[in-house]
Short mmCIF file of C-alpha atoms in Angstrom, two decimals:
data_model
loop_
_atom_site.label_atom_id
_atom_site.label_comp_id
_atom_site.label_asym_id
_atom_site.label_seq_id
_atom_site.Cartn_x
_atom_site.Cartn_y
_atom_site.Cartn_z
CA UNK A 566 10.87 2.66 -15.48
CA UNK A 567 7.76 3.60 -13.51
CA UNK A 568 8.48 1.04 -10.78
CA UNK A 569 12.08 2.22 -10.51
CA UNK A 570 10.87 5.80 -10.12
CA UNK A 571 8.33 4.73 -7.50
CA UNK A 572 11.14 3.20 -5.48
CA UNK A 573 13.17 6.42 -5.68
CA UNK A 574 10.49 8.89 -4.52
CA UNK A 575 12.00 9.02 -1.04
CA UNK A 576 8.77 7.92 0.66
CA UNK A 577 8.55 5.22 3.32
CA UNK A 578 8.63 1.56 2.34
CA UNK A 579 5.13 0.97 3.66
CA UNK A 580 3.87 3.72 1.34
CA UNK A 581 5.82 2.62 -1.74
CA UNK A 582 5.55 -1.18 -1.54
CA UNK A 583 1.71 -1.35 -1.91
CA UNK A 584 1.99 0.90 -4.99
CA UNK A 585 4.77 -1.31 -6.38
CA UNK A 586 2.71 -4.48 -5.85
CA UNK A 587 -0.15 -2.92 -7.77
CA UNK A 588 2.08 -1.78 -10.63
CA UNK A 589 3.83 -5.15 -10.90
CA UNK A 590 0.73 -6.57 -12.59
CA UNK A 591 1.62 -4.54 -15.70
CA UNK A 592 5.14 -6.01 -15.76
CA UNK A 593 4.56 -9.65 -14.77
CA UNK A 594 0.99 -10.94 -14.67
CA UNK A 595 -0.21 -12.38 -11.36
CA UNK A 596 -3.42 -12.91 -9.43
CA UNK A 597 -2.14 -11.24 -6.25
CA UNK A 598 1.11 -10.02 -4.73
CA UNK A 599 2.57 -10.03 -1.22
CA UNK A 600 5.60 -8.47 0.45
CA UNK A 601 7.27 -9.65 3.67
CA UNK A 602 9.68 -7.47 5.64
CA UNK A 603 12.47 -9.67 7.13
CA UNK A 604 14.79 -8.79 10.04
CA UNK A 605 18.39 -9.89 10.65
CA UNK A 606 17.14 -12.98 12.52
CA UNK A 607 15.21 -14.00 9.39
CA UNK A 608 11.86 -13.34 11.09
CA UNK A 609 8.84 -11.79 9.38
CA UNK A 610 8.39 -8.42 11.10
CA UNK A 611 5.82 -6.94 8.73
CA UNK A 612 3.78 -7.91 5.67
CA UNK A 613 1.34 -6.54 3.11
CA UNK A 614 -0.93 -8.61 0.89
CA UNK A 615 -2.96 -6.85 -1.79
CA UNK A 616 -5.62 -9.57 -2.01
CA UNK A 617 -6.55 -9.87 1.66
CA UNK A 618 -5.59 -8.21 4.93
CA UNK A 619 -8.05 -10.34 6.88
CA UNK A 620 -6.82 -10.44 10.52
CA UNK A 621 -7.96 -14.03 11.04
CA UNK A 622 -6.19 -15.35 7.95
CA UNK A 623 -3.01 -13.36 8.63
CA UNK A 624 -2.92 -14.37 12.30
CA UNK A 625 -3.41 -18.05 11.44
CA UNK A 626 -0.63 -17.97 8.86
CA UNK A 627 1.91 -16.05 10.95
CA UNK A 628 1.27 -17.84 14.24
CA UNK A 629 0.44 -21.38 13.15
CA UNK A 630 2.34 -21.95 9.92
CA UNK A 631 5.40 -19.74 9.49
CA UNK A 632 8.49 -21.80 10.39
CA UNK A 633 6.26 -24.35 12.18
CA UNK A 634 3.81 -26.58 10.34
CA UNK A 635 4.99 -24.83 7.17
CA UNK A 636 8.30 -26.67 7.38
CA UNK A 637 6.57 -29.98 6.72
CA UNK A 638 5.89 -29.01 3.11
CA UNK A 639 8.24 -26.09 2.36
CA UNK A 640 11.54 -24.73 3.70
CA UNK A 641 11.57 -22.19 6.53
CA UNK A 642 12.54 -18.59 5.79
CA UNK A 643 16.05 -19.28 7.11
CA UNK A 644 16.40 -22.31 4.85
CA UNK A 645 15.26 -20.29 1.86
CA UNK A 646 17.82 -17.61 2.55
CA UNK A 647 20.71 -20.01 3.04
CA UNK A 648 20.43 -21.00 -0.60
CA UNK A 649 21.76 -17.57 -1.53
CA UNK A 650 19.57 -17.40 -4.63
CA UNK A 651 17.70 -14.37 -5.91
CA UNK A 652 14.45 -16.01 -6.97
CA UNK A 653 12.63 -19.34 -6.71
CA UNK A 654 9.16 -20.73 -7.35
CA UNK A 655 6.82 -23.19 -5.64
CA UNK A 656 7.56 -25.77 -8.33
CA UNK A 657 11.27 -25.71 -7.49
CA UNK A 658 11.31 -25.69 -3.71
CA UNK A 659 8.11 -27.01 -2.09
CA UNK A 660 7.35 -30.60 -1.23
CA UNK A 661 5.02 -32.55 -3.51
CA UNK A 662 2.70 -32.71 -0.50
CA UNK A 663 2.28 -28.91 -0.45
CA UNK A 664 -0.93 -28.97 -2.50
CA UNK A 665 -2.40 -31.57 -0.13
CA UNK A 666 -1.39 -29.75 3.06
CA UNK A 667 -3.45 -27.73 5.53
CA UNK A 668 -1.21 -24.76 4.73
CA UNK A 669 -2.33 -24.80 1.12
CA UNK A 670 -6.01 -25.47 1.79
CA UNK A 671 -6.38 -23.03 4.70
CA UNK A 672 -4.16 -20.15 3.49
CA UNK A 673 -3.16 -20.32 -0.17
CA UNK A 674 -6.25 -21.89 -1.76
CA UNK A 675 -8.83 -19.42 -0.29
CA UNK A 676 -6.76 -16.61 -1.81
CA UNK A 677 -6.44 -18.52 -5.13
CA UNK A 678 -2.64 -18.56 -4.74
CA UNK A 679 -1.32 -21.63 -6.60
CA UNK A 680 1.94 -20.84 -8.45
CA UNK A 681 4.20 -18.44 -6.55
CA UNK A 682 7.48 -16.73 -7.43
CA UNK A 683 9.55 -15.61 -4.43
CA UNK A 684 12.09 -12.81 -4.93
CA UNK A 685 14.66 -12.31 -2.16
CA UNK A 686 15.38 -8.62 -1.66
CA UNK A 687 18.94 -8.24 -0.38
CA UNK A 688 21.37 -5.37 -0.09
CA UNK A 689 25.05 -6.24 0.37
CA UNK A 690 24.13 -9.77 1.45
CA UNK A 691 21.69 -8.49 4.09
CA UNK A 692 18.13 -9.73 3.63
CA UNK A 693 15.49 -7.00 3.76
CA UNK A 694 12.37 -8.66 2.44
CA UNK A 695 10.68 -11.24 0.23
CA UNK A 696 8.47 -10.32 -2.71
CA UNK A 697 5.89 -12.97 -3.63
CA UNK A 698 3.88 -13.00 -6.86
CA UNK A 699 1.01 -15.49 -6.95
CA UNK A 700 -0.86 -17.00 -9.87
CA UNK A 701 -4.19 -18.79 -9.65
CA UNK A 702 -4.90 -22.45 -10.45
CA UNK A 703 -4.84 -23.01 -14.21
CA UNK A 704 -2.54 -20.06 -14.90
CA UNK A 705 0.89 -20.61 -16.42
CA UNK A 706 4.11 -20.92 -14.46
CA UNK A 707 6.67 -18.14 -14.47
CA UNK A 708 9.04 -17.98 -17.43
CA UNK A 709 12.79 -17.37 -17.30
CA UNK A 710 12.26 -13.93 -18.85
CA UNK A 711 9.72 -12.98 -16.17
CA UNK A 712 12.09 -14.13 -13.46
CA UNK A 713 14.89 -11.99 -14.92
CA UNK A 714 12.59 -8.96 -14.94
CA UNK A 715 11.76 -9.50 -11.26
CA UNK A 716 15.41 -9.96 -10.28
CA UNK A 717 16.28 -6.67 -12.01
CA UNK A 718 14.03 -4.84 -9.53
CA UNK A 719 15.85 -6.08 -6.41
CA UNK A 720 18.21 -3.06 -6.00
CA UNK A 721 15.30 -0.63 -6.37
CA UNK A 722 13.09 -2.49 -3.91
CA UNK A 723 15.96 -2.49 -1.41
CA UNK A 724 16.35 1.26 -1.90
CA UNK A 725 12.63 1.84 -1.34
CA UNK A 726 12.77 0.01 2.00
CA UNK A 727 15.22 2.60 3.36
CA UNK A 728 12.83 5.55 2.89
CA UNK A 729 11.75 7.48 6.01
CA UNK A 730 8.84 5.70 7.68
CA UNK A 731 6.82 8.75 8.64
CA UNK A 732 8.78 11.67 7.25
CA UNK A 733 6.78 14.84 6.51
CA UNK A 734 5.11 14.89 3.10
CA UNK A 735 2.08 16.55 1.60
CA UNK A 736 -0.92 14.40 0.79
CA UNK A 737 -3.88 14.59 -1.53
CA UNK A 738 -7.31 13.04 -1.03
CA UNK A 739 -6.86 9.40 -1.94
CA UNK A 740 -8.77 6.92 -4.06
CA UNK A 741 -9.16 4.39 -1.24
CA UNK A 742 -12.34 4.86 0.81
CA UNK A 743 -14.44 2.59 3.00
CA UNK A 744 -17.45 2.60 5.31
CA UNK A 745 -17.92 1.52 8.93
CA UNK A 746 -21.41 1.38 10.47
CA UNK A 747 -21.78 1.82 14.23
CA UNK A 748 -24.56 1.56 16.78
CA UNK A 749 -24.82 4.89 18.67
CA UNK A 750 -23.35 3.13 21.71
CA UNK A 751 -20.07 2.76 19.78
CA UNK A 752 -20.49 -0.90 18.80
CA UNK A 753 -19.31 -1.73 15.29
CA UNK A 754 -22.21 -3.33 13.38
CA UNK A 755 -21.14 -3.50 9.73
CA UNK A 756 -18.19 -2.58 7.56
CA UNK A 757 -17.46 -2.67 3.86
CA UNK A 758 -14.61 -4.80 2.53
CA UNK A 759 -12.47 -1.74 1.86
CA UNK A 760 -13.49 -0.28 5.22
CA UNK A 761 -12.23 -3.45 6.92
CA UNK A 762 -8.92 -3.25 5.07
CA UNK A 763 -8.33 0.43 5.83
CA UNK A 764 -9.31 0.01 9.49
CA UNK A 765 -6.84 -2.86 9.80
CA UNK A 766 -4.00 -0.82 8.26
CA UNK A 767 -4.83 2.23 10.37
CA UNK A 768 -4.69 0.19 13.57
CA UNK A 769 -1.67 -2.00 12.72
CA UNK A 770 1.50 0.00 12.05
CA UNK A 771 3.22 -3.38 11.75
CA UNK A 772 1.66 -6.68 10.67
CA UNK A 773 3.42 -9.55 12.43
CA UNK A 774 2.76 -12.52 14.69
CA UNK A 775 3.26 -10.20 17.66
CA UNK A 776 0.85 -7.47 16.53
CA UNK A 777 -2.05 -9.33 14.90
CA UNK A 778 -4.36 -10.94 17.42
CA UNK A 779 -6.27 -14.16 16.64
CA UNK A 780 -9.80 -13.46 15.44
CA UNK A 781 -11.69 -14.39 18.58
CA UNK A 782 -14.77 -12.47 19.67
CA UNK A 783 -15.88 -9.05 18.39
CA UNK A 784 -13.46 -6.84 16.49
CA UNK A 785 -11.63 -4.43 18.74
CA UNK A 786 -12.54 -0.85 17.88
CA UNK A 787 -10.15 2.05 18.54
CA UNK A 788 -11.30 4.37 21.31
CA UNK A 789 -11.02 7.29 18.88
CA UNK A 790 -13.81 5.82 16.73
CA UNK A 791 -16.06 5.34 19.74
CA UNK A 792 -15.33 8.96 20.60
CA UNK A 793 -16.50 10.01 17.12
CA UNK A 794 -19.88 8.42 17.82
CA UNK A 795 -20.08 10.31 21.10
CA UNK A 796 -19.05 13.61 19.53
CA UNK A 797 -21.63 13.25 16.73
CA UNK A 798 -24.40 12.63 19.24
CA UNK A 799 -23.21 15.55 21.36
CA UNK A 800 -23.40 17.90 18.37
CA UNK A 801 -27.08 17.02 17.82
CA UNK A 802 -27.96 16.86 21.52
CA UNK A 803 -26.74 20.36 22.21
CA UNK A 804 -23.82 19.21 24.36
CA UNK A 805 -21.83 22.37 25.22
CA UNK A 806 -18.65 20.26 25.29
CA UNK A 807 -19.08 19.21 21.65
CA UNK A 808 -16.63 21.85 20.48
CA UNK A 809 -15.22 19.97 17.49
CA UNK A 810 -16.63 18.09 14.48
CA UNK A 811 -16.70 14.26 14.50
CA UNK A 812 -13.46 13.69 12.57
CA UNK A 813 -10.27 11.79 13.42
CA UNK A 814 -7.02 12.27 11.53
CA UNK A 815 -4.60 9.41 12.07
CA UNK A 816 -1.19 8.67 10.65
CA UNK A 817 1.17 5.69 10.77
CA UNK A 818 3.74 4.14 8.38
CA UNK A 819 0.95 2.94 6.04
CA UNK A 820 -0.14 6.54 5.45
CA UNK A 821 -2.56 9.20 6.62
CA UNK A 822 -6.18 8.23 7.32
CA UNK A 823 -9.24 10.37 7.95
CA UNK A 824 -12.37 9.06 9.68
CA UNK A 825 -15.60 11.14 9.57
CA UNK A 826 -18.88 10.31 11.32
CA UNK A 827 -22.41 10.99 10.00
CA UNK A 828 -25.91 9.95 10.98
CA UNK A 829 -27.57 7.36 8.73
CA UNK A 830 -31.27 8.03 8.23
CA UNK A 831 -33.43 5.37 9.96
CA UNK A 832 -36.31 3.64 8.16
CA UNK A 833 -39.73 2.90 9.68
CA UNK A 834 -38.97 4.54 12.99
CA UNK A 835 -35.93 2.38 13.74
CA UNK A 836 -33.04 3.77 15.72
CA UNK A 837 -30.55 5.56 13.52
CA UNK A 838 -27.06 4.18 13.00
CA UNK A 839 -23.82 6.07 12.55
CA UNK A 840 -21.78 5.80 9.38
CA UNK A 841 -18.07 6.50 9.60
CA UNK A 842 -16.23 6.96 6.33
CA UNK A 843 -12.51 6.18 6.20
CA UNK A 844 -10.16 7.48 3.54
CA UNK A 845 -6.46 6.87 3.06
CA UNK A 846 -4.74 9.92 1.63
CA UNK A 847 -2.06 9.70 -1.02
CA UNK A 848 1.31 11.50 -1.06
CA UNK A 849 1.29 14.19 -3.74
CA UNK A 850 4.54 12.85 -5.22
CA UNK A 851 2.98 9.41 -5.68
CA UNK A 852 -0.20 10.89 -7.13
CA UNK A 853 1.75 13.07 -9.58
CA UNK A 854 3.91 10.17 -10.76
CA UNK A 855 0.83 7.98 -11.29
CA UNK A 856 -0.82 10.75 -13.32
CA UNK A 857 2.29 11.15 -15.48
CA UNK A 858 2.16 7.48 -16.33
CA UNK A 859 -1.56 7.68 -17.10
CA UNK A 860 -0.86 10.59 -19.47
CA UNK A 861 1.55 8.41 -21.43
CA UNK A 862 4.76 10.32 -20.69
CA UNK A 863 8.07 8.65 -21.47
CA UNK A 864 10.52 7.68 -18.74
CA UNK A 865 12.67 10.75 -19.44
CA UNK A 866 9.65 13.05 -19.54
CA UNK A 867 8.54 11.66 -16.17
CA UNK A 868 12.01 12.25 -14.68
CA UNK A 869 12.11 15.85 -15.88
CA UNK A 870 8.45 16.40 -15.03
CA UNK A 871 8.98 15.20 -11.48
CA UNK A 872 11.86 17.65 -11.10
CA UNK A 873 9.65 20.50 -12.27
CA UNK A 874 6.82 19.31 -10.01
CA UNK A 875 9.18 19.33 -7.00
CA UNK A 876 10.07 22.94 -7.79
CA UNK A 877 13.65 22.30 -8.92
CA UNK A 878 15.35 24.77 -11.26
CA UNK A 879 16.60 23.47 -14.64
CA UNK A 880 20.26 23.43 -13.50
CA UNK A 881 19.27 21.30 -10.47
CA UNK A 882 17.33 18.86 -12.68
CA UNK A 883 20.28 18.72 -15.09
CA UNK A 884 22.65 17.86 -12.25
CA UNK A 885 20.42 15.07 -10.95
CA UNK A 886 19.87 13.50 -14.37
CA UNK A 887 23.41 14.08 -15.71
CA UNK A 888 22.07 16.13 -18.61
CA UNK A 889 22.97 19.56 -19.95
CA UNK A 890 20.79 22.50 -18.95
CA UNK A 891 19.98 23.01 -22.64
CA UNK A 892 18.70 19.41 -22.91
CA UNK A 893 16.57 19.81 -19.77
CA UNK A 894 15.04 23.04 -21.06
CA UNK A 895 14.23 21.29 -24.34
CA UNK A 896 12.53 18.45 -22.43
CA UNK A 897 10.53 20.96 -20.37
CA UNK A 898 9.34 22.79 -23.50
CA UNK A 899 8.22 19.54 -25.11
CA UNK A 900 6.59 18.37 -21.88
CA UNK A 901 4.62 21.61 -21.56
CA UNK A 902 3.54 21.36 -25.18
CA UNK A 903 2.45 17.74 -24.78
CA UNK A 904 0.33 18.54 -21.72
CA UNK A 905 -0.95 21.87 -23.02
CA UNK A 906 0.45 23.89 -20.10
CA UNK A 907 2.62 27.01 -19.94
CA UNK A 908 4.00 27.09 -16.40
CA UNK A 909 4.90 24.95 -13.41
CA UNK A 910 1.67 26.02 -11.69
CA UNK A 911 -0.39 24.71 -14.62
CA UNK A 912 1.67 21.51 -14.68
CA UNK A 913 0.99 20.88 -10.98
CA UNK A 914 -2.73 21.44 -11.54
CA UNK A 915 -2.81 18.89 -14.37
CA UNK A 916 -0.86 16.28 -12.40
CA UNK A 917 -3.06 16.58 -9.32
CA UNK A 918 -6.43 16.76 -11.05
CA UNK A 919 -9.01 14.13 -10.18
CA UNK A 920 -11.67 12.51 -12.30
CA UNK A 921 -15.19 12.27 -10.88
CA UNK A 922 -15.27 9.63 -8.14
CA UNK A 923 -11.52 9.67 -7.53
CA UNK A 924 -11.29 11.00 -4.01
CA UNK A 925 -13.31 14.17 -4.45
CA UNK A 926 -11.64 17.56 -4.74
CA UNK A 927 -7.89 17.55 -5.17
CA UNK A 928 -7.25 19.38 -1.94
CA UNK A 929 -3.69 19.22 -0.63
CA UNK A 930 -2.98 18.80 3.06
CA UNK A 931 0.28 19.17 4.89
CA UNK A 932 0.82 16.03 6.95
CA UNK A 933 1.23 16.58 10.69
CA UNK A 934 4.89 16.78 11.66
#
């Protein structure tokens, strides 16, 4: 029920799909999950992998293997889709030579992807994407029951992909944060694993063979991050033109990101470096739904609770859920009692509260239009 509700939040596909991939682990166990967006020509036009968004690995896969060397050991995307099936697995469709191939040893094996289930997301015969769930070596193959569960999600995944890419929505400080370390000249020196991932998403609105460059030479740094280094130095050097703090707010289909620059204290007289934190904010609707699940609410309680959270009146909630107003009011009373609240304002506060270490204060920001 939670995944179905995620898909119906009305947020963009590139916001919802990463949350769905994460939640899928509670429905069907896997080591890592991937989603590919497919166009009408059966080409991969975007992708998201929750295990690794390493530019070098992604570039090598998309440019050297997809529909090229890949075809030696597994069907091309077009061949997959011509079968007309809803789901398949590596055991059923790849060549026996797959586990001896360069594709496996250079792409799948480093990620510990061994057994994979591929779900073809279609809507009225039109292909929209491919969901891939991967299990590690030694883990069991997918059962018929698990495959049926995955197939049941296809209509909801298709619906999620039609959400507005960058429609206006409020955000809350997110749980995903990373660190980038720069030389004062603007040269990137170090970055955390999560910092690398968030920087990649912030600078790649689409992840495809055309947008991801091969990993040759130093990582290209956005001019806005170099500017943050300059602004920070200007603030401390008394530059009269330093009229703004060293912060960059950036938004694309993956979400809203905030970069903030700070001096790192030098040791033993060495030149100081600049630390830039990056945080991906979370839509308040997504955060509220996640909190409802964490609080152990039932599917119906979550549906009614989301209506209250959105500010809908009981008759509006009743109309959306095909319930009587009396039934909705009864659900609201029980929901308030269960959460120990007495009003919508208190409900919103509970659903947006953060635990220590979860993105700081639960400040809400209106996304730039």
